[in-house]
């Protein structure tokens, strides 16, 4: 397992190392190494660094200063990679935006982060129009750089063309004294009982996301990674940075495709694949194929692999599962099980990475005995690897960070050997196909429907063992609103992954004395629905 060179007992991170510094060093020490293959092009470390300099200079020419926030809403392509590093090179703070978000959720994120600049693919101009107006009305500059589609020459809305940034004078790139303490990313994660929270990630945290992945995946020089991971997620960012720490090559594909997955892996000569919850199940559902055991990859690393899927996946595809656990607040992985099913423990998320203390504790903060469920909490053993809090949200920060510990809201138990088994979430937050989903966000949109009196969202286990969404709805008096119509209306106002699968209409909700819906009394069965979007069928529409 690569640990990266360090003296015994020395820190895992250097105070003179930064993410922009990693790129500069890779370009100087291995200029001809192929960092990435994308759309038939090979991008060397030197080429990447040169392109980043041009775009960083272009951003600076538009008035972007160190500390300014720059929101990015772009698809999975090379320009996104360049902008990722150029924003950091300019000393600005990256605010990644999930390309599936629209409506109130997008307005909130742009308005709350108050960006100086927004960089976006032209195809998102319509969904960004209202968020841009809202942010500017609150005093944000929110200037826009558009990436045009091939062959386009006309901007979709006021702003600038990314192509102009790409030819800016690289010599004009600002001289920035980067530091490991610098705020590099504000990454919005799903809210639980409230709005999404902007996790503040320092430069060192961004480095730690990569280092944890390197340890978990046994990443070695010369490895090739099948790179489908969205860059607006922390696991996409960690892959970009780990390829600077270890001389590997990223083979970029536009998106995850279950049907094309193994042919893409084989064609790329990939040694490693990455997964999040739901991905392995989708691959297992594919028809048997001759590529199942001839794809060439040897390790799959990530988080969210159910115990029963673990063995089935390894047996069918001949690839070793490496399971970990974490969250954006803990620089992605805070625990890892690098031994896989051979040397580790099947179904376990492992033990704390070396720069974290990880405990399972009871309601009073006392460590739980082996086998006793409790909440996972994490503290840093090395400064800078844990978030300092949520951007402009002191209340959420105070709730999560207490006496040096981050309380994750996730349940687990630990065995006598210190290996942790993940049990689920305490929070009112759900997870579907690798996406964290705020029940509050979904409920807010559904409640806006003129025929909905109130609603509540819960997670249910579907036929694949993955989590799906079930919305309980109390209609206004006299309404005959149907599930299909409600979900079609919702799909226009929220991301696809946020749209519930099951709809159940009820007459009344059980509530607390303070009129909060008691979700614990709502059925998590997938048999008692009024509408199922997957089968487009009504069991008892009424």
Short mmCIF file of C-alpha atoms in Angstrom, two decimals:
data_model
loop_
_atom_site.label_atom_id
_atom_site.label_comp_id
_atom_site.label_asym_id
_atom_site.label_seq_id
_atom_site.Cartn_x
_atom_site.Cartn_y
_atom_site.Cartn_z
CA UNK A 1 0.00 0.00 0.00
CA UNK A 2 1.42 3.39 -0.99
CA UNK A 3 1.88 5.54 2.09
CA UNK A 4 3.87 8.26 0.30
CA UNK A 5 7.36 8.94 1.61
CA UNK A 6 7.51 10.10 5.23
CA UNK A 7 9.79 9.55 8.18
CA UNK A 8 8.51 7.33 10.97
CA UNK A 9 6.33 9.41 13.28
CA UNK A 10 6.34 12.40 10.93
CA UNK A 11 3.11 14.15 9.91
CA UNK A 12 1.27 12.86 6.87
CA UNK A 13 1.04 16.34 5.36
CA UNK A 14 3.71 18.95 4.74
CA UNK A 15 3.12 22.55 5.73
CA UNK A 16 4.68 23.71 2.46
CA UNK A 17 2.42 21.53 0.29
CA UNK A 18 -0.77 22.73 -1.38
CA UNK A 19 -3.01 21.50 -4.18
CA UNK A 20 -1.76 24.16 -6.63
CA UNK A 21 1.76 23.18 -5.57
CA UNK A 22 1.07 19.52 -6.30
CA UNK A 23 0.11 20.41 -9.88
CA UNK A 24 3.17 22.60 -10.36
CA UNK A 25 5.44 19.88 -9.00
CA UNK A 26 3.87 17.17 -11.19
CA UNK A 27 4.39 19.38 -14.26
CA UNK A 28 8.03 19.98 -13.32
CA UNK A 29 8.96 16.43 -12.27
CA UNK A 30 6.98 14.37 -14.80
CA UNK A 31 5.94 16.76 -17.57
CA UNK A 32 5.29 14.02 -20.15
CA UNK A 33 3.31 11.72 -17.90
CA UNK A 34 -0.26 11.29 -19.16
CA UNK A 35 -2.41 12.64 -16.36
CA UNK A 36 -5.70 12.08 -18.15
CA UNK A 37 -7.27 10.72 -21.30
CA UNK A 38 -10.47 12.56 -22.25
CA UNK A 39 -12.51 12.47 -25.45
CA UNK A 40 -9.66 10.84 -27.36
CA UNK A 41 -7.04 13.34 -26.15
CA UNK A 42 -4.06 12.63 -23.89
CA UNK A 43 -3.33 15.43 -21.41
CA UNK A 44 0.11 15.42 -19.84
CA UNK A 45 0.94 16.98 -16.51
CA UNK A 46 2.76 19.83 -18.27
CA UNK A 47 -0.15 20.43 -20.64
CA UNK A 48 -2.67 20.48 -17.80
CA UNK A 49 -0.59 22.94 -15.79
CA UNK A 50 -0.18 25.23 -18.83
CA UNK A 51 -3.92 25.25 -19.56
CA UNK A 52 -4.66 25.97 -15.91
CA UNK A 53 -2.33 28.99 -16.00
CA UNK A 54 -4.19 30.48 -18.97
CA UNK A 55 -7.61 30.09 -17.38
CA UNK A 56 -6.40 31.33 -13.98
CA UNK A 57 -5.08 34.44 -15.72
CA UNK A 58 -8.42 34.86 -17.47
CA UNK A 59 -10.31 34.61 -14.18
CA UNK A 60 -8.00 37.19 -12.60
CA UNK A 61 -8.58 39.53 -15.55
CA UNK A 62 -12.31 39.35 -14.77
CA UNK A 63 -11.58 40.59 -11.26
CA UNK A 64 -11.51 37.30 -9.36
CA UNK A 65 -9.39 37.79 -6.24
CA UNK A 66 -8.07 35.38 -3.61
CA UNK A 67 -10.91 34.37 -1.32
CA UNK A 68 -13.65 35.11 -3.86
CA UNK A 69 -16.17 32.36 -4.37
CA UNK A 70 -16.52 30.89 -7.86
CA UNK A 71 -19.49 28.59 -8.48
CA UNK A 72 -19.07 25.92 -11.18
CA UNK A 73 -21.97 24.14 -12.87
CA UNK A 74 -20.39 21.97 -15.54
CA UNK A 75 -20.63 18.45 -16.87
CA UNK A 76 -17.96 15.77 -16.78
CA UNK A 77 -15.38 16.98 -19.28
CA UNK A 78 -11.83 18.30 -19.53
CA UNK A 79 -12.81 21.97 -19.24
CA UNK A 80 -14.31 21.21 -15.85
CA UNK A 81 -11.01 19.69 -14.72
CA UNK A 82 -9.10 22.75 -15.90
CA UNK A 83 -11.50 25.13 -14.14
CA UNK A 84 -11.26 23.04 -10.94
CA UNK A 85 -7.53 23.66 -10.72
CA UNK A 86 -7.58 27.19 -12.21
CA UNK A 87 -9.90 28.48 -9.49
CA UNK A 88 -7.55 27.15 -6.83
CA UNK A 89 -4.52 28.49 -8.73
CA UNK A 90 -6.15 31.95 -8.68
CA UNK A 91 -6.58 31.67 -4.91
CA UNK A 92 -10.37 31.66 -5.18
CA UNK A 93 -12.82 29.29 -3.48
CA UNK A 94 -14.54 26.65 -5.61
CA UNK A 95 -18.28 26.17 -5.08
CA UNK A 96 -19.23 22.98 -6.98
CA UNK A 97 -22.83 22.80 -8.20
CA UNK A 98 -24.57 19.51 -8.92
CA UNK A 99 -25.72 19.72 -12.54
CA UNK A 100 -29.01 18.01 -11.71
CA UNK A 101 -30.14 20.69 -9.25
CA UNK A 102 -32.76 23.20 -10.33
CA UNK A 103 -35.50 25.32 -8.87
CA UNK A 104 -35.46 26.41 -5.20
CA UNK A 105 -32.48 24.20 -4.36
CA UNK A 106 -30.30 25.89 -6.97
CA UNK A 107 -31.53 29.35 -6.05
CA UNK A 108 -30.60 28.71 -2.43
CA UNK A 109 -27.08 27.49 -3.19
CA UNK A 110 -26.17 30.34 -5.54
CA UNK A 111 -27.80 32.98 -3.36
CA UNK A 112 -26.22 31.66 -0.16
CA UNK A 113 -22.69 31.29 -1.55
CA UNK A 114 -22.86 34.76 -3.17
CA UNK A 115 -20.26 34.02 -5.85
CA UNK A 116 -18.15 36.63 -7.55
CA UNK A 117 -18.15 34.47 -10.67
CA UNK A 118 -20.17 31.56 -12.02
CA UNK A 119 -18.66 29.19 -14.62
CA UNK A 120 -21.24 27.06 -16.39
CA UNK A 121 -21.99 25.02 -19.47
CA UNK A 122 -24.29 26.98 -21.77
CA UNK A 123 -26.94 24.29 -21.50
CA UNK A 124 -27.61 25.38 -17.92
CA UNK A 125 -28.38 29.00 -18.79
CA UNK A 126 -32.14 28.60 -18.33
CA UNK A 127 -31.99 26.95 -14.90
CA UNK A 128 -29.38 29.49 -13.74
CA UNK A 129 -31.33 32.58 -14.78
CA UNK A 130 -33.39 32.88 -11.59
CA UNK A 131 -30.52 31.92 -9.21
CA UNK A 132 -28.27 34.56 -10.81
CA UNK A 133 -30.94 37.25 -10.43
CA UNK A 134 -31.54 36.24 -6.82
CA UNK A 135 -27.83 36.32 -5.95
CA UNK A 136 -27.31 39.70 -7.63
CA UNK A 137 -30.36 41.10 -5.84
CA UNK A 138 -28.65 40.14 -2.56
CA UNK A 139 -25.48 42.02 -3.59
CA UNK A 140 -23.36 39.27 -5.14
CA UNK A 141 -21.54 40.15 -8.37
CA UNK A 142 -22.36 36.75 -9.91
CA UNK A 143 -20.71 37.49 -13.24
CA UNK A 144 -20.87 34.52 -15.61
CA UNK A 145 -18.42 32.63 -17.84
CA UNK A 146 -20.19 30.34 -20.31
CA UNK A 147 -18.72 27.24 -21.87
CA UNK A 148 -20.30 27.07 -25.31
CA UNK A 149 -21.21 23.86 -27.08
CA UNK A 150 -19.06 22.88 -30.04
CA UNK A 151 -19.92 25.08 -33.02
CA UNK A 152 -21.72 27.72 -30.95
CA UNK A 153 -20.55 31.34 -31.04
CA UNK A 154 -23.37 33.25 -29.35
CA UNK A 155 -23.53 33.47 -25.56
CA UNK A 156 -26.83 32.21 -24.11
CA UNK A 157 -27.00 35.13 -21.66
CA UNK A 158 -24.84 38.10 -20.61
CA UNK A 159 -21.34 37.08 -19.60
CA UNK A 160 -18.07 35.89 -21.08
CA UNK A 161 -16.90 32.88 -23.07
CA UNK A 162 -14.66 30.27 -21.46
CA UNK A 163 -12.71 30.14 -24.72
CA UNK A 164 -11.55 33.69 -23.94
CA UNK A 165 -10.14 32.51 -20.62
CA UNK A 166 -8.33 29.64 -22.34
CA UNK A 167 -6.21 32.02 -24.45
CA UNK A 168 -5.51 34.60 -21.75
CA UNK A 169 -1.87 35.56 -21.27
CA UNK A 170 -0.53 32.94 -18.86
CA UNK A 171 2.19 35.35 -17.79
CA UNK A 172 -0.57 37.46 -16.26
CA UNK A 173 -1.62 34.69 -13.89
CA UNK A 174 -1.53 36.16 -10.38
CA UNK A 175 1.32 35.45 -7.98
CA UNK A 176 -0.41 33.80 -5.04
CA UNK A 177 1.12 32.61 -1.76
CA UNK A 178 -0.96 29.47 -1.36
CA UNK A 179 -1.21 27.93 2.10
CA UNK A 180 -2.51 24.59 3.40
CA UNK A 181 -4.94 26.49 5.65
CA UNK A 182 -6.57 28.29 2.71
CA UNK A 183 -10.26 27.69 2.10
CA UNK A 184 -10.34 25.78 -1.20
CA UNK A 185 -13.89 24.46 -1.59
CA UNK A 186 -17.35 25.13 -0.20
CA UNK A 187 -19.25 21.95 -1.04
CA UNK A 188 -22.97 21.95 -0.30
CA UNK A 189 -24.24 18.72 1.17
CA UNK A 190 -27.83 17.76 1.77
CA UNK A 191 -29.59 19.32 4.67
CA UNK A 192 -31.37 17.19 7.22
CA UNK A 193 -34.14 19.20 8.86
CA UNK A 194 -33.08 22.39 7.11
CA UNK A 195 -31.34 23.86 4.12
CA UNK A 196 -28.21 22.30 2.57
CA UNK A 197 -24.98 23.17 4.37
CA UNK A 198 -21.82 24.46 2.71
CA UNK A 199 -18.94 22.36 4.05
CA UNK A 200 -15.77 24.45 4.20
CA UNK A 201 -12.83 22.43 2.91
CA UNK A 202 -9.29 23.65 3.48
CA UNK A 203 -6.44 22.91 1.09
CA UNK A 204 -5.27 20.20 3.48
CA UNK A 205 -8.71 18.64 3.50
CA UNK A 206 -8.64 18.41 -0.29
CA UNK A 207 -5.25 16.68 -0.05
CA UNK A 208 -6.65 14.34 2.62
CA UNK A 209 -9.53 13.27 0.36
CA UNK A 210 -6.92 12.00 -2.08
CA UNK A 211 -4.62 10.38 0.47
CA UNK A 212 -7.42 8.36 2.04
CA UNK A 213 -8.39 7.04 -1.39
CA UNK A 214 -4.79 6.14 -2.18
CA UNK A 215 -4.51 4.07 0.99
CA UNK A 216 -7.88 2.40 0.58
CA UNK A 217 -7.44 1.52 -3.10
CA UNK A 218 -3.78 0.47 -2.94
CA UNK A 219 -3.07 2.96 -5.70
CA UNK A 220 0.33 2.31 -7.29
CA UNK A 221 2.36 4.24 -9.89
CA UNK A 222 1.19 3.28 -13.36
CA UNK A 223 -2.36 2.46 -12.30
CA UNK A 224 -5.20 3.49 -14.62
CA UNK A 225 -8.50 4.71 -13.18
CA UNK A 226 -11.86 4.52 -14.92
CA UNK A 227 -13.00 8.08 -14.12
CA UNK A 228 -16.77 8.63 -14.21
CA UNK A 229 -17.04 10.33 -10.82
CA UNK A 230 -18.77 13.75 -10.97
CA UNK A 231 -16.35 16.53 -10.08
CA UNK A 232 -19.07 18.36 -8.16
CA UNK A 233 -18.96 15.50 -5.62
CA UNK A 234 -16.14 15.09 -3.12
CA UNK A 235 -15.26 11.70 -4.62
CA UNK A 236 -14.67 13.32 -8.01
CA UNK A 237 -12.43 15.97 -6.49
CA UNK A 238 -10.40 13.37 -4.60
CA UNK A 239 -9.66 11.44 -7.80
CA UNK A 240 -8.35 14.57 -9.56
CA UNK A 241 -5.94 15.27 -6.71
CA UNK A 242 -4.78 11.70 -6.05
CA UNK A 243 -3.56 11.57 -9.67
CA UNK A 244 -1.14 14.37 -8.76
CA UNK A 245 0.10 12.56 -5.66
CA UNK A 246 0.72 9.23 -7.42
CA UNK A 247 1.68 9.03 -11.13
CA UNK A 248 -1.47 7.34 -12.41
CA UNK A 249 -3.64 8.02 -15.44
CA UNK A 250 -7.32 8.95 -15.32
CA UNK A 251 -9.45 7.63 -18.18
CA UNK A 252 -12.38 10.05 -18.27
CA UNK A 253 -15.82 9.04 -19.55
CA UNK A 254 -18.77 11.46 -19.77
CA UNK A 255 -20.96 9.65 -17.23
CA UNK A 256 -21.61 6.38 -15.44
CA UNK A 257 -23.17 3.78 -17.74
CA UNK A 258 -24.01 0.34 -16.33
CA UNK A 259 -24.38 -1.18 -19.80
CA UNK A 260 -21.09 0.22 -21.13
CA UNK A 261 -19.14 0.04 -17.89
CA UNK A 262 -17.01 -3.07 -18.34
CA UNK A 263 -16.27 -2.41 -22.02
CA UNK A 264 -15.07 1.08 -21.04
CA UNK A 265 -12.92 -0.41 -18.28
CA UNK A 266 -11.35 -2.96 -20.62
CA UNK A 267 -10.75 -0.44 -23.43
CA UNK A 268 -9.08 1.92 -20.96
CA UNK A 269 -6.84 -0.78 -19.51
CA UNK A 270 -8.17 0.35 -16.13
CA UNK A 271 -6.79 -1.27 -13.00
CA UNK A 272 -9.16 0.50 -10.59
CA UNK A 273 -12.82 1.43 -10.49
CA UNK A 274 -14.63 3.61 -7.98
CA UNK A 275 -18.12 3.08 -6.58
CA UNK A 276 -20.73 4.70 -4.37
CA UNK A 277 -23.93 3.24 -2.99
CA UNK A 278 -26.09 1.66 -5.68
CA UNK A 279 -23.43 1.41 -8.39
CA UNK A 280 -22.42 -2.16 -7.59
CA UNK A 281 -26.05 -3.27 -7.50
CA UNK A 282 -26.67 -1.73 -10.91
CA UNK A 283 -23.69 -3.60 -12.35
CA UNK A 284 -24.89 -6.86 -10.81
CA UNK A 285 -28.26 -6.38 -12.49
CA UNK A 286 -26.67 -6.32 -15.94
CA UNK A 287 -26.98 -9.54 -18.02
CA UNK A 288 -23.98 -11.91 -17.75
CA UNK A 289 -21.27 -11.04 -20.26
CA UNK A 290 -17.91 -12.41 -21.35
CA UNK A 291 -16.36 -9.20 -20.00
CA UNK A 292 -17.43 -10.04 -16.45
CA UNK A 293 -14.11 -11.78 -15.80
CA UNK A 294 -11.96 -10.36 -18.62
CA UNK A 295 -12.24 -6.61 -17.98
CA UNK A 296 -8.76 -6.42 -16.39
CA UNK A 297 -9.53 -4.27 -13.34
CA UNK A 298 -8.35 -5.61 -9.99
CA UNK A 299 -9.72 -3.28 -7.28
CA UNK A 300 -13.03 -1.50 -6.71
CA UNK A 301 -12.89 1.08 -3.95
CA UNK A 302 -15.53 3.32 -2.44
CA UNK A 303 -18.32 3.37 0.11
CA UNK A 304 -21.82 2.00 0.51
CA UNK A 305 -21.35 -1.66 -0.41
CA UNK A 306 -23.93 -3.86 1.40
CA UNK A 307 -22.56 -7.05 2.93
CA UNK A 308 -24.60 -9.35 0.65
CA UNK A 309 -23.50 -7.46 -2.47
CA UNK A 310 -19.81 -7.59 -1.48
CA UNK A 311 -19.28 -11.31 -1.95
CA UNK A 312 -21.55 -11.60 -4.97
CA UNK A 313 -19.71 -8.81 -6.77
CA UNK A 314 -16.26 -10.21 -6.06
CA UNK A 315 -17.29 -13.67 -7.21
CA UNK A 316 -18.97 -12.59 -10.43
CA UNK A 317 -16.49 -9.95 -11.56
CA UNK A 318 -13.25 -11.24 -10.05
CA UNK A 319 -12.44 -7.89 -8.52
CA UNK A 320 -11.57 -7.02 -4.94
CA UNK A 321 -13.88 -4.70 -2.98
CA UNK A 322 -12.27 -2.09 -0.73
CA UNK A 323 -14.85 -0.45 1.51
CA UNK A 324 -14.57 2.83 3.39
CA UNK A 325 -16.77 5.40 5.11
CA UNK A 326 -16.78 9.13 5.48
CA UNK A 327 -18.34 12.41 4.55
CA UNK A 328 -17.29 15.71 3.05
CA UNK A 329 -16.79 17.14 6.55
CA UNK A 330 -14.10 14.51 7.22
CA UNK A 331 -12.25 14.88 3.91
CA UNK A 332 -14.19 11.98 2.41
CA UNK A 333 -12.82 8.79 3.99
CA UNK A 334 -12.48 8.76 7.77
CA UNK A 335 -12.42 4.94 8.02
CA UNK A 336 -11.05 2.41 5.56
CA UNK A 337 -11.00 -1.36 5.23
CA UNK A 338 -8.06 -1.75 2.81
CA UNK A 339 -7.71 -5.48 3.34
CA UNK A 340 -10.96 -6.20 1.52
CA UNK A 341 -12.64 -9.53 2.15
CA UNK A 342 -9.27 -11.35 2.17
CA UNK A 343 -7.36 -9.54 4.91
CA UNK A 344 -10.08 -7.28 6.28
CA UNK A 345 -13.57 -8.03 7.54
CA UNK A 346 -16.43 -8.56 5.13
CA UNK A 347 -19.06 -5.86 5.48
CA UNK A 348 -16.99 -3.61 7.75
CA UNK A 349 -16.12 0.00 6.96
CA UNK A 350 -12.80 -0.67 8.69
CA UNK A 351 -10.94 1.46 11.20
CA UNK A 352 -10.02 5.13 11.40
CA UNK A 353 -7.40 6.44 8.97
CA UNK A 354 -4.13 7.39 10.63
CA UNK A 355 -4.81 11.12 10.85
CA UNK A 356 -8.23 10.69 12.53
CA UNK A 357 -9.57 9.45 15.83
CA UNK A 358 -12.87 7.67 15.20
CA UNK A 359 -15.21 6.51 17.96
CA UNK A 360 -18.68 5.05 18.35
CA UNK A 361 -20.34 6.73 21.32
CA UNK A 362 -23.62 6.78 23.23
CA UNK A 363 -25.89 9.79 23.80
CA UNK A 364 -23.60 11.03 26.60
CA UNK A 365 -20.47 10.83 24.46
CA UNK A 366 -19.11 7.70 26.14
CA UNK A 367 -17.48 5.05 23.91
CA UNK A 368 -19.81 2.12 23.30
CA UNK A 369 -18.85 -1.42 24.24
CA UNK A 370 -18.23 -3.85 21.36
CA UNK A 371 -21.45 -4.70 19.56
CA UNK A 372 -23.44 -1.83 21.11
CA UNK A 373 -24.82 0.67 18.56
CA UNK A 374 -23.92 4.32 18.87
CA UNK A 375 -23.09 7.42 16.85
CA UNK A 376 -19.87 7.78 14.87
CA UNK A 377 -17.78 10.79 15.83
CA UNK A 378 -14.48 11.92 14.32
CA UNK A 379 -11.63 14.13 15.54
CA UNK A 380 -8.42 15.13 13.82
CA UNK A 381 -5.02 13.83 14.89
CA UNK A 382 -3.35 16.20 12.46
CA UNK A 383 -4.48 19.82 12.01
CA UNK A 384 -6.54 20.85 9.01
CA UNK A 385 -8.13 17.54 7.98
CA UNK A 386 -11.53 18.21 9.58
CA UNK A 387 -13.87 20.98 8.47
CA UNK A 388 -13.93 24.14 10.58
CA UNK A 389 -17.66 24.33 9.99
CA UNK A 390 -20.41 25.23 7.57
CA UNK A 391 -20.25 28.41 5.54
CA UNK A 392 -22.38 31.19 7.04
CA UNK A 393 -24.19 28.70 9.28
CA UNK A 394 -23.09 29.02 12.88
CA UNK A 395 -26.05 27.04 14.22
CA UNK A 396 -25.33 23.95 12.12
CA UNK A 397 -21.62 24.23 12.91
CA UNK A 398 -22.25 24.33 16.65
CA UNK A 399 -24.57 21.33 16.37
CA UNK A 400 -22.08 19.14 14.48
CA UNK A 401 -18.75 20.21 16.02
CA UNK A 402 -18.52 19.83 19.77
CA UNK A 403 -15.35 19.83 21.87
CA UNK A 404 -13.16 18.95 18.90
CA UNK A 405 -15.37 16.12 17.65
CA UNK A 406 -17.53 16.03 14.54
CA UNK A 407 -20.74 14.17 15.33
CA UNK A 408 -21.71 12.51 12.07
CA UNK A 409 -25.30 11.57 12.81
CA UNK A 410 -24.52 8.04 11.55
CA UNK A 411 -25.00 4.89 13.58
CA UNK A 412 -22.56 1.99 13.85
CA UNK A 413 -21.10 -0.57 16.22
CA UNK A 414 -17.50 -1.62 16.72
CA UNK A 415 -16.19 -5.14 17.31
CA UNK A 416 -13.51 -6.31 19.74
CA UNK A 417 -10.80 -5.73 17.11
CA UNK A 418 -11.83 -2.13 16.52
CA UNK A 419 -13.52 -2.74 13.16
CA UNK A 420 -16.63 -0.64 12.63
CA UNK A 421 -19.88 -1.77 11.01
CA UNK A 422 -22.12 0.96 9.62
CA UNK A 423 -25.80 0.68 10.59
CA UNK A 424 -27.58 3.71 9.14
CA UNK A 425 -28.39 7.38 9.73
CA UNK A 426 -29.90 9.19 12.66
CA UNK A 427 -30.55 12.20 10.43
CA UNK A 428 -33.56 13.02 8.34
CA UNK A 429 -31.35 12.68 5.28
CA UNK A 430 -31.56 9.96 2.68
CA UNK A 431 -29.21 8.41 0.15
CA UNK A 432 -30.16 7.17 -3.29
CA UNK A 433 -27.77 5.84 -5.94
CA UNK A 434 -24.84 7.63 -4.33
CA UNK A 435 -26.65 10.96 -3.94
CA UNK A 436 -27.40 12.47 -0.55
CA UNK A 437 -30.93 13.84 -0.48
CA UNK A 438 -32.43 16.33 1.92
CA UNK A 439 -35.94 15.38 2.97
CA UNK A 440 -36.49 19.06 3.76
CA UNK A 441 -35.64 20.11 0.21
CA UNK A 442 -37.95 17.55 -1.41
CA UNK A 443 -40.78 18.27 1.00
CA UNK A 444 -40.44 22.01 0.45
CA UNK A 445 -40.98 21.60 -3.30
CA UNK A 446 -43.85 19.10 -3.01
CA UNK A 447 -45.58 21.30 -0.45
CA UNK A 448 -45.62 24.08 -3.05
CA UNK A 449 -48.06 22.06 -5.17
CA UNK A 450 -51.43 23.82 -4.97
CA UNK A 451 -53.26 20.58 -4.14
CA UNK A 452 -50.84 19.39 -1.43
CA UNK A 453 -51.67 20.29 2.16
CA UNK A 454 -48.55 18.70 3.66
CA UNK A 455 -46.15 15.87 2.99
CA UNK A 456 -43.34 13.78 4.46
CA UNK A 457 -40.50 11.92 2.73
CA UNK A 458 -38.99 8.65 3.99
CA UNK A 459 -36.43 6.21 2.67
CA UNK A 460 -37.43 2.66 1.80
CA UNK A 461 -35.37 -0.37 0.84
CA UNK A 462 -36.19 -1.40 -2.72
CA UNK A 463 -35.97 -4.74 -4.51
CA UNK A 464 -32.22 -4.25 -5.10
CA UNK A 465 -31.42 -3.59 -1.46
CA UNK A 466 -30.73 0.07 -2.30
CA UNK A 467 -32.67 3.01 -0.89
CA UNK A 468 -35.58 4.62 -2.72
CA UNK A 469 -37.84 7.54 -1.82
CA UNK A 470 -41.44 7.36 -0.69
CA UNK A 471 -43.50 10.50 -0.28
CA UNK A 472 -46.57 10.59 1.95
CA UNK A 473 -49.03 13.28 0.91
CA UNK A 474 -52.13 14.78 2.48
CA UNK A 475 -54.12 16.46 -0.26
CA UNK A 476 -56.20 19.58 0.26
CA UNK A 477 -59.89 18.93 0.81
CA UNK A 478 -61.66 17.97 -2.38
CA UNK A 479 -58.47 17.29 -4.36
CA UNK A 480 -58.22 14.26 -6.63
CA UNK A 481 -54.51 14.76 -7.32
CA UNK A 482 -52.91 11.55 -8.63
CA UNK A 483 -49.38 10.26 -7.99
CA UNK A 484 -48.29 10.37 -11.62
CA UNK A 485 -49.33 14.00 -11.97
CA UNK A 486 -47.63 14.99 -8.70
CA UNK A 487 -44.31 13.40 -9.69
CA UNK A 488 -44.44 14.91 -13.18
CA UNK A 489 -44.97 18.32 -11.58
CA UNK A 490 -42.13 17.69 -9.12
CA UNK A 491 -39.71 16.57 -11.86
CA UNK A 492 -39.85 20.06 -13.33
CA UNK A 493 -38.77 21.60 -10.04
CA UNK A 494 -36.10 19.31 -8.59
CA UNK A 495 -33.24 17.06 -9.62
CA UNK A 496 -34.16 13.66 -11.03
CA UNK A 497 -32.55 11.85 -8.10
CA UNK A 498 -34.71 13.87 -5.69
CA UNK A 499 -38.02 12.86 -7.29
CA UNK A 500 -39.68 10.16 -5.17
CA UNK A 501 -40.45 6.77 -6.62
CA UNK A 502 -43.46 5.91 -4.45
CA UNK A 503 -46.44 8.10 -3.61
CA UNK A 504 -48.82 7.30 -0.77
CA UNK A 505 -51.84 9.50 -0.04
CA UNK A 506 -53.05 9.65 3.56
CA UNK A 507 -55.83 11.44 5.42
CA UNK A 508 -53.85 12.60 8.48
CA UNK A 509 -50.29 12.56 9.85
CA UNK A 510 -49.47 11.62 13.43
CA UNK A 511 -47.74 14.62 14.97
CA UNK A 512 -45.89 15.76 18.07
CA UNK A 513 -47.43 18.37 20.40
CA UNK A 514 -45.44 20.97 18.45
CA UNK A 515 -47.07 19.75 15.21
CA UNK A 516 -44.02 18.03 13.78
CA UNK A 517 -44.83 15.00 11.64
CA UNK A 518 -43.75 11.78 13.39
CA UNK A 519 -42.08 9.95 10.56
CA UNK A 520 -41.37 6.89 12.68
CA UNK A 521 -45.04 5.93 12.27
CA UNK A 522 -44.94 6.10 8.46
CA UNK A 523 -44.66 2.77 6.67
CA UNK A 524 -41.35 1.98 4.99
CA UNK A 525 -42.90 -0.85 3.01
CA UNK A 526 -42.74 -0.76 -0.79
CA UNK A 527 -46.02 -2.69 -1.00
CA UNK A 528 -48.49 -0.07 0.26
CA UNK A 529 -48.17 2.70 -2.31
CA UNK A 530 -50.71 4.53 -4.41
CA UNK A 531 -48.29 5.09 -7.29
CA UNK A 532 -44.92 3.57 -8.28
CA UNK A 533 -42.98 5.70 -10.76
CA UNK A 534 -40.73 2.81 -11.79
CA UNK A 535 -43.58 0.61 -12.94
CA UNK A 536 -45.73 3.65 -13.79
CA UNK A 537 -48.50 1.79 -12.06
CA UNK A 538 -51.07 2.57 -9.45
CA UNK A 539 -51.83 -0.02 -6.82
CA UNK A 540 -54.75 1.87 -5.41
CA UNK A 541 -54.80 5.38 -6.87
CA UNK A 542 -57.62 7.32 -5.31
#
